[in-house]
Short mmCIF file of N, CA, C and O in Angstrom, two decimals:
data_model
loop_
_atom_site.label_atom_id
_atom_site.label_comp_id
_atom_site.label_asym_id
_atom_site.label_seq_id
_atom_site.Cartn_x
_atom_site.Cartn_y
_atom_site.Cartn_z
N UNK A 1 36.72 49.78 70.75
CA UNK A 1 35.75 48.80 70.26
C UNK A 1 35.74 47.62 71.22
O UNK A 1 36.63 46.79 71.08
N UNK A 2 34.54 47.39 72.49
CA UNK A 2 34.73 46.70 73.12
C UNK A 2 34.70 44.76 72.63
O UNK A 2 34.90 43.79 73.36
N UNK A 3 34.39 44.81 71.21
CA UNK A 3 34.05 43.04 70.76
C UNK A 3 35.79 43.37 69.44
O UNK A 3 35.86 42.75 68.37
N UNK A 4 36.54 44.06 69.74
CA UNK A 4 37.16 43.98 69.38
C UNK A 4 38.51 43.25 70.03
O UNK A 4 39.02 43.87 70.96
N UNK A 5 39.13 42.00 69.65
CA UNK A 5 40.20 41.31 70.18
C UNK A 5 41.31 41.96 70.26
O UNK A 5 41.86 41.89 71.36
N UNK A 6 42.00 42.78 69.17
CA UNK A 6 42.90 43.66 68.97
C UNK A 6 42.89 44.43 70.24
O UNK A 6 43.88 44.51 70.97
N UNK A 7 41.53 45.13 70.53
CA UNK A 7 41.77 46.56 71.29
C UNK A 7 41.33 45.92 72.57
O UNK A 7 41.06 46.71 73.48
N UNK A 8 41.22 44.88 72.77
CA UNK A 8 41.31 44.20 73.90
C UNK A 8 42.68 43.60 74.58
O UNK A 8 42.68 43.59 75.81
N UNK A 9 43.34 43.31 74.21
CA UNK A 9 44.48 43.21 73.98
C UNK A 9 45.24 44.56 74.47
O UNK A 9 45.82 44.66 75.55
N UNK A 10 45.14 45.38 73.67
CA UNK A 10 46.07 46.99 73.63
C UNK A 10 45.66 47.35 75.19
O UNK A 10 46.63 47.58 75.91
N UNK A 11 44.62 47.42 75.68
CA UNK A 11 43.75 47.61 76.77
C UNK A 11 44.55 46.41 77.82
O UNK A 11 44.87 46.77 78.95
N UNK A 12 44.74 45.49 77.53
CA UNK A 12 45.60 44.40 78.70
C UNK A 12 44.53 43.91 79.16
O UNK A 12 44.49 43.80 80.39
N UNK A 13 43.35 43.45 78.39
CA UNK A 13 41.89 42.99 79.20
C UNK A 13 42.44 41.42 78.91
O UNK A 13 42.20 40.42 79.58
N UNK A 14 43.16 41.52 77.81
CA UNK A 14 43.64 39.12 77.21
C UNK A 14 45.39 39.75 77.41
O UNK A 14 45.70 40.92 77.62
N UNK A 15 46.12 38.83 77.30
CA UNK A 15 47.39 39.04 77.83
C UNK A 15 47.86 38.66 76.57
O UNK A 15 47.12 38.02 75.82
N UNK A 16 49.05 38.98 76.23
CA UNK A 16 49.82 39.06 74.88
C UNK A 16 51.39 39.26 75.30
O UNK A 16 51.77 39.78 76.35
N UNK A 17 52.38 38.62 74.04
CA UNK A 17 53.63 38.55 74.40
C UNK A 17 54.05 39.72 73.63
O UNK A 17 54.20 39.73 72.41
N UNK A 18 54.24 40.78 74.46
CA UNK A 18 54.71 41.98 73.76
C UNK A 18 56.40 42.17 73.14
O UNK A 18 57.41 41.90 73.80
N UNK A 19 56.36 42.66 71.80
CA UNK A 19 57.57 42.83 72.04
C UNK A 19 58.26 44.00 71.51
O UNK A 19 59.41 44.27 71.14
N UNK A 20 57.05 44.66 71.60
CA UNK A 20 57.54 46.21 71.50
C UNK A 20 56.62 47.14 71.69
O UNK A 20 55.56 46.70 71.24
N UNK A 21 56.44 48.54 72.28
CA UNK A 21 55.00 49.37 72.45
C UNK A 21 55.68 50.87 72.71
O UNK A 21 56.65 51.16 73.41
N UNK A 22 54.88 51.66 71.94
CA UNK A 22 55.22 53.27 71.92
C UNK A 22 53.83 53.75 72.37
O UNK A 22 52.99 53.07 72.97
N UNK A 23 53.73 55.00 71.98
CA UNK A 23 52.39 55.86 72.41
C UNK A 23 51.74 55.51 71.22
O UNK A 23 50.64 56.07 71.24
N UNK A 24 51.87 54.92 70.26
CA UNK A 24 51.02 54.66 68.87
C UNK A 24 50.43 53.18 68.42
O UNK A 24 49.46 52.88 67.73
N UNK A 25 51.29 52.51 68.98
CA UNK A 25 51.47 50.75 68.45
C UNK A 25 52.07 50.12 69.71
O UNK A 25 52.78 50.60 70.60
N UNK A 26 51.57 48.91 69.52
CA UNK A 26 51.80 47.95 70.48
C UNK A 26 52.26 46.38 69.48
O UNK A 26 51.46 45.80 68.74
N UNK A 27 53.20 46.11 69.63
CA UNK A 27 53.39 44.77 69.04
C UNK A 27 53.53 43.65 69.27
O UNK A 27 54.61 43.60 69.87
N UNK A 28 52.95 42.24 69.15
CA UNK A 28 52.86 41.22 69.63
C UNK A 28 53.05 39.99 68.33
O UNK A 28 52.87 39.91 67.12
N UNK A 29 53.55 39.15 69.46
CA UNK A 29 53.85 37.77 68.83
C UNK A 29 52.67 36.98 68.11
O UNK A 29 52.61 36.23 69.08
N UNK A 30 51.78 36.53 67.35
CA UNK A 30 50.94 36.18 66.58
C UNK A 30 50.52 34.62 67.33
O UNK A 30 51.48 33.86 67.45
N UNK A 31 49.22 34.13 67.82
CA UNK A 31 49.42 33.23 68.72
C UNK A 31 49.29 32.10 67.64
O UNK A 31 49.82 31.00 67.84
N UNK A 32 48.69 32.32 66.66
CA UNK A 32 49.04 31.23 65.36
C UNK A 32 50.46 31.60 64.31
O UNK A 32 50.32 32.06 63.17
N UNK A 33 51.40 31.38 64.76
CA UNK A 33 52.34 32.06 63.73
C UNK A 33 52.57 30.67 62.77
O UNK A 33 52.77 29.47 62.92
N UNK A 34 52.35 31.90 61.42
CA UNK A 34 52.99 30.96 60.29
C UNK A 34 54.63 30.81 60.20
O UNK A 34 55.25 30.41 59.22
N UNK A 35 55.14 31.21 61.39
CA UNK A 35 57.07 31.37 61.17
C UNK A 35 57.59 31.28 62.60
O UNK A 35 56.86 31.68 63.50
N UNK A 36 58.68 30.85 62.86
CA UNK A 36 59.01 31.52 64.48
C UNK A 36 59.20 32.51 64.37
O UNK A 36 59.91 32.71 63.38
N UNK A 37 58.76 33.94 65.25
CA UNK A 37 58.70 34.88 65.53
C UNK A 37 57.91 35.55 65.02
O UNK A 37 58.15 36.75 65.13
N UNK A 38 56.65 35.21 64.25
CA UNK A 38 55.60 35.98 63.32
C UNK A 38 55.18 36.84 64.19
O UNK A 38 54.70 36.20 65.12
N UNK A 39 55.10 38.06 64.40
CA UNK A 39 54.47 39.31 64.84
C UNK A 39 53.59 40.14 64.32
O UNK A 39 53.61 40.10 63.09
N UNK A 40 52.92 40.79 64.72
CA UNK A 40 51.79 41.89 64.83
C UNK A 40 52.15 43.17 65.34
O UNK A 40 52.48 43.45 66.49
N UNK A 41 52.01 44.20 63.99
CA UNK A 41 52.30 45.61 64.63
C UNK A 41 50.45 46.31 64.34
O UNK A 41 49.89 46.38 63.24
N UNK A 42 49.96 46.67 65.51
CA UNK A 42 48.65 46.70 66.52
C UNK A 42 48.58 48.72 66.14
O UNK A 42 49.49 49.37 66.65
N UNK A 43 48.08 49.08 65.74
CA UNK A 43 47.67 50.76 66.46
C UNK A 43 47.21 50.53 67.36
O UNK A 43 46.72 49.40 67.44
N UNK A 44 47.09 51.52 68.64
CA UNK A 44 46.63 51.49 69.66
C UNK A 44 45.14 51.89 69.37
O UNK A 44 44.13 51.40 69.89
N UNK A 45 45.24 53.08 68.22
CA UNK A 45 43.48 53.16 68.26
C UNK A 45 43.02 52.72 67.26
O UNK A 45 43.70 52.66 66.23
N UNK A 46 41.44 52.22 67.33
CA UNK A 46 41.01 51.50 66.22
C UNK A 46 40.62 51.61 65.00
O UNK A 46 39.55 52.15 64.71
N UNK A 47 41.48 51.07 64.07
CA UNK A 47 41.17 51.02 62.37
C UNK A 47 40.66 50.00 62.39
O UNK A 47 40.83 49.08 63.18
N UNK A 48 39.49 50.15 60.92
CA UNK A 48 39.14 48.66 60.98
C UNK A 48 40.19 47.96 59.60
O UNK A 48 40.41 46.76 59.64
N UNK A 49 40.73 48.75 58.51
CA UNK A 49 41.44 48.39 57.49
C UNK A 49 42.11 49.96 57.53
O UNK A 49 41.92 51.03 58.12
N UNK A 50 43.42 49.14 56.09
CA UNK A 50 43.91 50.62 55.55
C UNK A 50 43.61 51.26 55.37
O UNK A 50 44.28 52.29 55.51
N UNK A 51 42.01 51.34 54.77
CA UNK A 51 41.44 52.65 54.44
C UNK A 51 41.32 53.75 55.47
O UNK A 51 41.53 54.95 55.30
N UNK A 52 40.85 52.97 56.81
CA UNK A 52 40.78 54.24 57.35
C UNK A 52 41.70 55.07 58.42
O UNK A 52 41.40 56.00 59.16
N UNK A 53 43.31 54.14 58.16
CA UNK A 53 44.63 54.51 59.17
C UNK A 53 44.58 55.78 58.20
O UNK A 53 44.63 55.72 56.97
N UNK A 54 44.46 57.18 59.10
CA UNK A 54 45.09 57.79 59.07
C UNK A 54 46.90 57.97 58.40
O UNK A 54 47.89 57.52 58.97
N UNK A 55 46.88 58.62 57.26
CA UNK A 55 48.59 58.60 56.34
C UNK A 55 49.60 59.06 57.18
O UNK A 55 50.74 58.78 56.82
N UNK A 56 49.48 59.67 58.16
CA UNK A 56 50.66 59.71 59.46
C UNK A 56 50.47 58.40 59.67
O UNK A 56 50.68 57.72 58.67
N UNK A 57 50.20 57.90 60.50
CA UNK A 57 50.04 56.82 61.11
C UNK A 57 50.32 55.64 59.93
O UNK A 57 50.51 54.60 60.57
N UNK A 58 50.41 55.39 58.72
CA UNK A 58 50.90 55.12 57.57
C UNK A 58 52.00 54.79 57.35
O UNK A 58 52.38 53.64 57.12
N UNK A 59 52.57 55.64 57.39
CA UNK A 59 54.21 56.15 57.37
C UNK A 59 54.88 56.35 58.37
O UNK A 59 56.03 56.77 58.19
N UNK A 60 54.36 56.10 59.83
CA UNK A 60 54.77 55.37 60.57
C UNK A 60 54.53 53.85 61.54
O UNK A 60 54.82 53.38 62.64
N UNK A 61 53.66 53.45 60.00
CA UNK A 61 53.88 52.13 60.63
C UNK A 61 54.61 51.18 59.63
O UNK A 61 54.85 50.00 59.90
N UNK A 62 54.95 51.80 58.44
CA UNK A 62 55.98 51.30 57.43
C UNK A 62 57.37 51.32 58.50
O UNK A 62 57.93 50.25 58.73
N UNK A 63 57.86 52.56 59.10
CA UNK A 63 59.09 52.80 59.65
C UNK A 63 59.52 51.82 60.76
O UNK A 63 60.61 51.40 61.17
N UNK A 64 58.42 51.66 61.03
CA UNK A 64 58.79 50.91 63.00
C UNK A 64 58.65 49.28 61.93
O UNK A 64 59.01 48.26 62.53
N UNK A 65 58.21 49.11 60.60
CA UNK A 65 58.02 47.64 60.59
C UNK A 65 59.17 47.21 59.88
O UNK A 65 59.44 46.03 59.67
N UNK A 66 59.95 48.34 59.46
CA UNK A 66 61.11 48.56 58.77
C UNK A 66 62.32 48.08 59.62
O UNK A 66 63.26 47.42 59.19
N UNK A 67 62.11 48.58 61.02
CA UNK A 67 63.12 48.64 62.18
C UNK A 67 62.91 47.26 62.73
O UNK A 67 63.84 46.47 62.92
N UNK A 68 62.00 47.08 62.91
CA UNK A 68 61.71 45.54 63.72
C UNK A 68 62.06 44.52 62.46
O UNK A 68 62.35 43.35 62.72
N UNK A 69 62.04 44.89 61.42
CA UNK A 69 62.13 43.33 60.53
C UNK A 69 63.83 43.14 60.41
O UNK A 69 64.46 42.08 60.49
N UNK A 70 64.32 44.40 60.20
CA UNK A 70 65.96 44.71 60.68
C UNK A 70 66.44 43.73 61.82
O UNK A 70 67.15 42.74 61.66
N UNK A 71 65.89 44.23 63.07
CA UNK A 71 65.81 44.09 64.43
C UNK A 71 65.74 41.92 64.49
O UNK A 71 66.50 41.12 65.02
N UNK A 72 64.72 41.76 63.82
CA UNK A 72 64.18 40.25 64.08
C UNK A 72 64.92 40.12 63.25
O UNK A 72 65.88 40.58 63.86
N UNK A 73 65.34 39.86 62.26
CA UNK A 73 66.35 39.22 61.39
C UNK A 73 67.25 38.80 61.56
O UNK A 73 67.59 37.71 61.10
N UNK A 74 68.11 39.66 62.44
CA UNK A 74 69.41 40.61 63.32
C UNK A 74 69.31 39.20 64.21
O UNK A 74 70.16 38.31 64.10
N UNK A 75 68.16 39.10 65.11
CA UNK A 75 68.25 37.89 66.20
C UNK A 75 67.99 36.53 66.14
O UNK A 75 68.50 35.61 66.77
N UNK A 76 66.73 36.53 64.88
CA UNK A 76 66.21 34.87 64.44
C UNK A 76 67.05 34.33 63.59
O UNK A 76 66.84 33.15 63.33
N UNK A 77 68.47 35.13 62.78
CA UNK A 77 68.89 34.37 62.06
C UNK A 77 67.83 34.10 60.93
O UNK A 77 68.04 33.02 60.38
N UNK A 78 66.65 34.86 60.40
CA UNK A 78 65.71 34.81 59.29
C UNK A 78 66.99 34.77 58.09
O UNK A 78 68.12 35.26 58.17
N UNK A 79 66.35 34.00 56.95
CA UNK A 79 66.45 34.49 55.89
C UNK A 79 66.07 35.43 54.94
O UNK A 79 66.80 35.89 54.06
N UNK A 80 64.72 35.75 55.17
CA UNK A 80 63.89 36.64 54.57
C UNK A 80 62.90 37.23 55.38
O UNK A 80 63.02 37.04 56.59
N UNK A 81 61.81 38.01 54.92
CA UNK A 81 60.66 38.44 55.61
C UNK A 81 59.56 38.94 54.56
O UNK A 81 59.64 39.56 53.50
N UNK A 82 58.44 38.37 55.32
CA UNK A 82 57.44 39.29 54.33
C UNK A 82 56.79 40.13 55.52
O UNK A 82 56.79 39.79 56.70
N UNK A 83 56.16 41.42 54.93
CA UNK A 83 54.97 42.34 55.44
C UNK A 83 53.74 41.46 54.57
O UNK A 83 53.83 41.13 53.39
N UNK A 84 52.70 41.21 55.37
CA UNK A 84 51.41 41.00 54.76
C UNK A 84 50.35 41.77 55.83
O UNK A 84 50.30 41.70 57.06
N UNK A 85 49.40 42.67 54.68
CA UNK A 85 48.51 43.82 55.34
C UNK A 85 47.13 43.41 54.56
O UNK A 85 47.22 43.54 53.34
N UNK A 86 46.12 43.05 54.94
CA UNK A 86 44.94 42.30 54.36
C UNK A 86 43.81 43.64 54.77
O UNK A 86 43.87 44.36 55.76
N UNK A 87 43.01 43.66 53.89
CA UNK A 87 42.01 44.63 53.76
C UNK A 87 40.76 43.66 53.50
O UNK A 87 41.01 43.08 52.44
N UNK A 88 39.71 43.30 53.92
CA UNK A 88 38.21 43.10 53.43
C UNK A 88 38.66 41.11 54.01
O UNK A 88 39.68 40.43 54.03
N UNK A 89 37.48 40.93 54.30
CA UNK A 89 37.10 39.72 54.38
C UNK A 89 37.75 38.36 53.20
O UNK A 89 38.33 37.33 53.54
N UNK A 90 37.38 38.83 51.72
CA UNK A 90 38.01 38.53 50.86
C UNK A 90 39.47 38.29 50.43
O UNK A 90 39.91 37.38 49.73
N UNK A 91 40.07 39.27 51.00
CA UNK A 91 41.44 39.21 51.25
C UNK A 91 42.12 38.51 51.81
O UNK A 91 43.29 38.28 51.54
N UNK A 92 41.29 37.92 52.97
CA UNK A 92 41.86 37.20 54.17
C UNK A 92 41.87 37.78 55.56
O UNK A 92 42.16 37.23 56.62
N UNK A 93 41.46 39.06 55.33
CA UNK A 93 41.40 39.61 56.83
C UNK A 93 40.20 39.27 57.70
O UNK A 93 38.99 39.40 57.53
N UNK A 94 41.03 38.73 58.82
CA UNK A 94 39.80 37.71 59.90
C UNK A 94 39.29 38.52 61.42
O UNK A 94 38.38 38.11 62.14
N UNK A 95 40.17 39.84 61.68
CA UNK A 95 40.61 40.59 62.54
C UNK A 95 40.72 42.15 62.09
O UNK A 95 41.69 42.88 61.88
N UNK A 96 39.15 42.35 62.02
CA UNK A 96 38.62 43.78 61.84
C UNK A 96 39.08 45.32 62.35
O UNK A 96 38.45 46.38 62.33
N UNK A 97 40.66 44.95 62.89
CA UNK A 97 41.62 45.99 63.38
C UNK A 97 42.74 46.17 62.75
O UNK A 97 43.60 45.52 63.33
N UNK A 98 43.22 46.79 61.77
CA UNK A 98 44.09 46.91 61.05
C UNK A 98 45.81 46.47 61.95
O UNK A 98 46.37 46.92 62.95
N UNK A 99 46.04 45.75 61.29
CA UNK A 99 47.17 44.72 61.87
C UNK A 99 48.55 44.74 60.56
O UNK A 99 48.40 44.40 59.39
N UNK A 100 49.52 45.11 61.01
CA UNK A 100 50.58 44.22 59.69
C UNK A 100 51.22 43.22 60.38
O UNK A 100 51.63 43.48 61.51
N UNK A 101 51.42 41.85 59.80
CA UNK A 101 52.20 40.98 59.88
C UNK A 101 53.50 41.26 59.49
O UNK A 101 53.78 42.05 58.59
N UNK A 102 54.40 40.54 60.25
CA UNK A 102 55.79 40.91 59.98
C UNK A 102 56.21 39.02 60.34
O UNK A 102 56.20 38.35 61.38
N UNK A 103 56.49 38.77 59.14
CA UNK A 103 56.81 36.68 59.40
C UNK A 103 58.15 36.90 58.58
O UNK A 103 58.39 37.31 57.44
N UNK A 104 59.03 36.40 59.80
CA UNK A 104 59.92 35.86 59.19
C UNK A 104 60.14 34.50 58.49
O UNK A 104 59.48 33.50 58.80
N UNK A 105 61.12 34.49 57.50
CA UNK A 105 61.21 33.42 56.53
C UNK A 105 62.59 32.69 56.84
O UNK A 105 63.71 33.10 57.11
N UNK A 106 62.07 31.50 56.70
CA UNK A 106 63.49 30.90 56.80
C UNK A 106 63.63 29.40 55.84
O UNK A 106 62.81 28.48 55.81
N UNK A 107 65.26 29.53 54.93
CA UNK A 107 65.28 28.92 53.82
C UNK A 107 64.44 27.12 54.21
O UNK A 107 63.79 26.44 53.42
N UNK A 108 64.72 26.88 55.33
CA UNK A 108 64.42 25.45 55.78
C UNK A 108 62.88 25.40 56.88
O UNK A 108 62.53 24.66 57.80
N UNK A 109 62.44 26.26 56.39
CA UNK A 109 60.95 26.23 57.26
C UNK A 109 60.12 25.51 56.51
O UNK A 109 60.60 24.94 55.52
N UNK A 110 58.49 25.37 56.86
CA UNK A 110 57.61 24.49 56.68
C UNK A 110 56.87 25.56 55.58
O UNK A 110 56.53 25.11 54.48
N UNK A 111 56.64 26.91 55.89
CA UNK A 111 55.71 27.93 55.26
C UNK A 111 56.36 28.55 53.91
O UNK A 111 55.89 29.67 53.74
N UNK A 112 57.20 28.23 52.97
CA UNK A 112 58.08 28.58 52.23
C UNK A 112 57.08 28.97 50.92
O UNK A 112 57.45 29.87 50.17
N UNK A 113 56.20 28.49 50.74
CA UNK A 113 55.00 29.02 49.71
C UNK A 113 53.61 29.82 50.30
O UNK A 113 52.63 29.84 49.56
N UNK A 114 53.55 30.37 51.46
CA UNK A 114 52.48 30.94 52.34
C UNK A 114 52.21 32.06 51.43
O UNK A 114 51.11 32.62 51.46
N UNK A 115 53.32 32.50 50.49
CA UNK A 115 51.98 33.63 50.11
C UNK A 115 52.44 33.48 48.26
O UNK A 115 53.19 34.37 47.88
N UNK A 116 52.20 32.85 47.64
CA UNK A 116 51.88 32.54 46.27
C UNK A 116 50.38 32.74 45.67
O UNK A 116 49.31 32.96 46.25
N UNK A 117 50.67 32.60 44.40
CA UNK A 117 49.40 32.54 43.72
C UNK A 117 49.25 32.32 42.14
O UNK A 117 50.38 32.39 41.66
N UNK A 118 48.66 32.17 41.52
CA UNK A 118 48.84 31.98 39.99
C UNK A 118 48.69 33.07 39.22
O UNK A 118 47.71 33.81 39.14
N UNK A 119 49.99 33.15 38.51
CA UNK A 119 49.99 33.69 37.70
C UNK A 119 49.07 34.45 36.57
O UNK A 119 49.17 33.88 35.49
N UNK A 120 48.24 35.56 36.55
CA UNK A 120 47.27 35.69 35.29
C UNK A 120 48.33 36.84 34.30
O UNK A 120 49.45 37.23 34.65
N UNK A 121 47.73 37.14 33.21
CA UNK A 121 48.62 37.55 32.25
C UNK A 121 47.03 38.49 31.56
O UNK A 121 45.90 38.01 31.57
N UNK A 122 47.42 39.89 31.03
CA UNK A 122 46.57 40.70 30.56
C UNK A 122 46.69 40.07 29.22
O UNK A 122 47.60 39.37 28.78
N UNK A 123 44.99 40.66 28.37
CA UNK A 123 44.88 40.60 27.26
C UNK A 123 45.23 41.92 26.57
O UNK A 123 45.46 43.03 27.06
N UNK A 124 45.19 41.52 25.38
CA UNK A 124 45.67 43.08 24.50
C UNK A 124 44.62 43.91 24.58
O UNK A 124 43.46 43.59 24.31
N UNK A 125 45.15 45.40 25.12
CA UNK A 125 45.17 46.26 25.09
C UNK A 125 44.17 46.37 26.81
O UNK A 125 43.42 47.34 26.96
N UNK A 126 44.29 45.47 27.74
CA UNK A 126 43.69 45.17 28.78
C UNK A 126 45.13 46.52 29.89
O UNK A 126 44.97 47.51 30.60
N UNK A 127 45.84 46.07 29.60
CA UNK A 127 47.24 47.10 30.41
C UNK A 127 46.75 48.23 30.03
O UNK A 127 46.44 48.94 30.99
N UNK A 128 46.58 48.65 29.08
CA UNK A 128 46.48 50.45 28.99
C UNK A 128 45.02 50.89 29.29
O UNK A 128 44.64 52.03 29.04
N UNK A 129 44.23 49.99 29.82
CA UNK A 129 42.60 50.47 30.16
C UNK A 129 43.18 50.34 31.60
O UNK A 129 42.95 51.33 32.29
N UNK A 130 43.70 49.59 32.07
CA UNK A 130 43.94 49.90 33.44
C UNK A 130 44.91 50.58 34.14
O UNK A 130 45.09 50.61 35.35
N UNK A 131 45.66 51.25 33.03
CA UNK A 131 46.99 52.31 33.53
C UNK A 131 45.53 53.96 33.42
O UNK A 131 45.43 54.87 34.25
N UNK A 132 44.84 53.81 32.40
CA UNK A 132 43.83 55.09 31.96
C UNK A 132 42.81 55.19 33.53
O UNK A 132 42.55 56.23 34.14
N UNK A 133 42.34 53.63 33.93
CA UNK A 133 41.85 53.69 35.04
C UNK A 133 42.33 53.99 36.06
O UNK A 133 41.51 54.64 36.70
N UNK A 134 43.64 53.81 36.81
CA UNK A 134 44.21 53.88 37.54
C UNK A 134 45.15 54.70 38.05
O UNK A 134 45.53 54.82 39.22
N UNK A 135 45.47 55.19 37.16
CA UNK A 135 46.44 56.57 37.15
C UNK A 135 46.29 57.61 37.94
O UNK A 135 45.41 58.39 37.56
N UNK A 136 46.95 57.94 39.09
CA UNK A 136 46.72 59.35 39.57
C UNK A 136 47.11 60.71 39.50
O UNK A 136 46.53 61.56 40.18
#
């Protein structure tokens, strides 16, 4: 996708601080990070959301984000970590190439509420219309 930033990037057309790359994914440092060391794990080919990564490619991009959050933890001295994976405009996704964030957390950082939200609570009998809906 040539108006794509992501696959511009993967391509080496904009320069990026890599800090990890296989035959599948390429990973980079986030040039707005909400954390020190916030990263980006990239497919090399283009998704535009989850929907359409391929479930190999799925389940191995859970594994490698599994290893690197290990890995960064291991070196930043993190306290925590979140994965955040955004689907649709609505969501928050600004970058039409399927991307996971990998931000580390740390007890004395600035971003310590970055991903909250309020609380809603079902009405009666609202849970079992959506277990009937949802169920596979």
């Amino acid at each position: 996708m040539e108006n794509c930033i992501f696959c511009r990037i993967i391509a080496g057309e904009i320069p990026s601080a890599t800090i990890y790359e296989d035959e599948d994914f390429k990973v980079i440092l986030d040039i707005s990070p909400a954390a020190k060391g916030h990263a980006l794990i990239l497919p090399k080919q283009h998704y535009a959301n989850l929907y359409e990564l391929p479930e190999e490619l799925c389940g191995k991009v859970m594994k490698l984000a599994k290893r690197l959050a290990a890995h960064m933890t291991e070196k930043l001295s993190c306290d925590g970590f979140n994965l955040v994976q955004n689907n649709g405009e609505v969501a928050g996704q600004t970058v039409f190439h399927f991307h996971l964030h990998l931000i580390p957390r740390y007890k004395d950082g600035d971003n310590r509420d970055l991903l909250t939200w309020n609380q809603l609570s079902y009405q009666d009998g609202e849970t079992d219309q959506l277990v009937g809906l949802l169920r596979l």
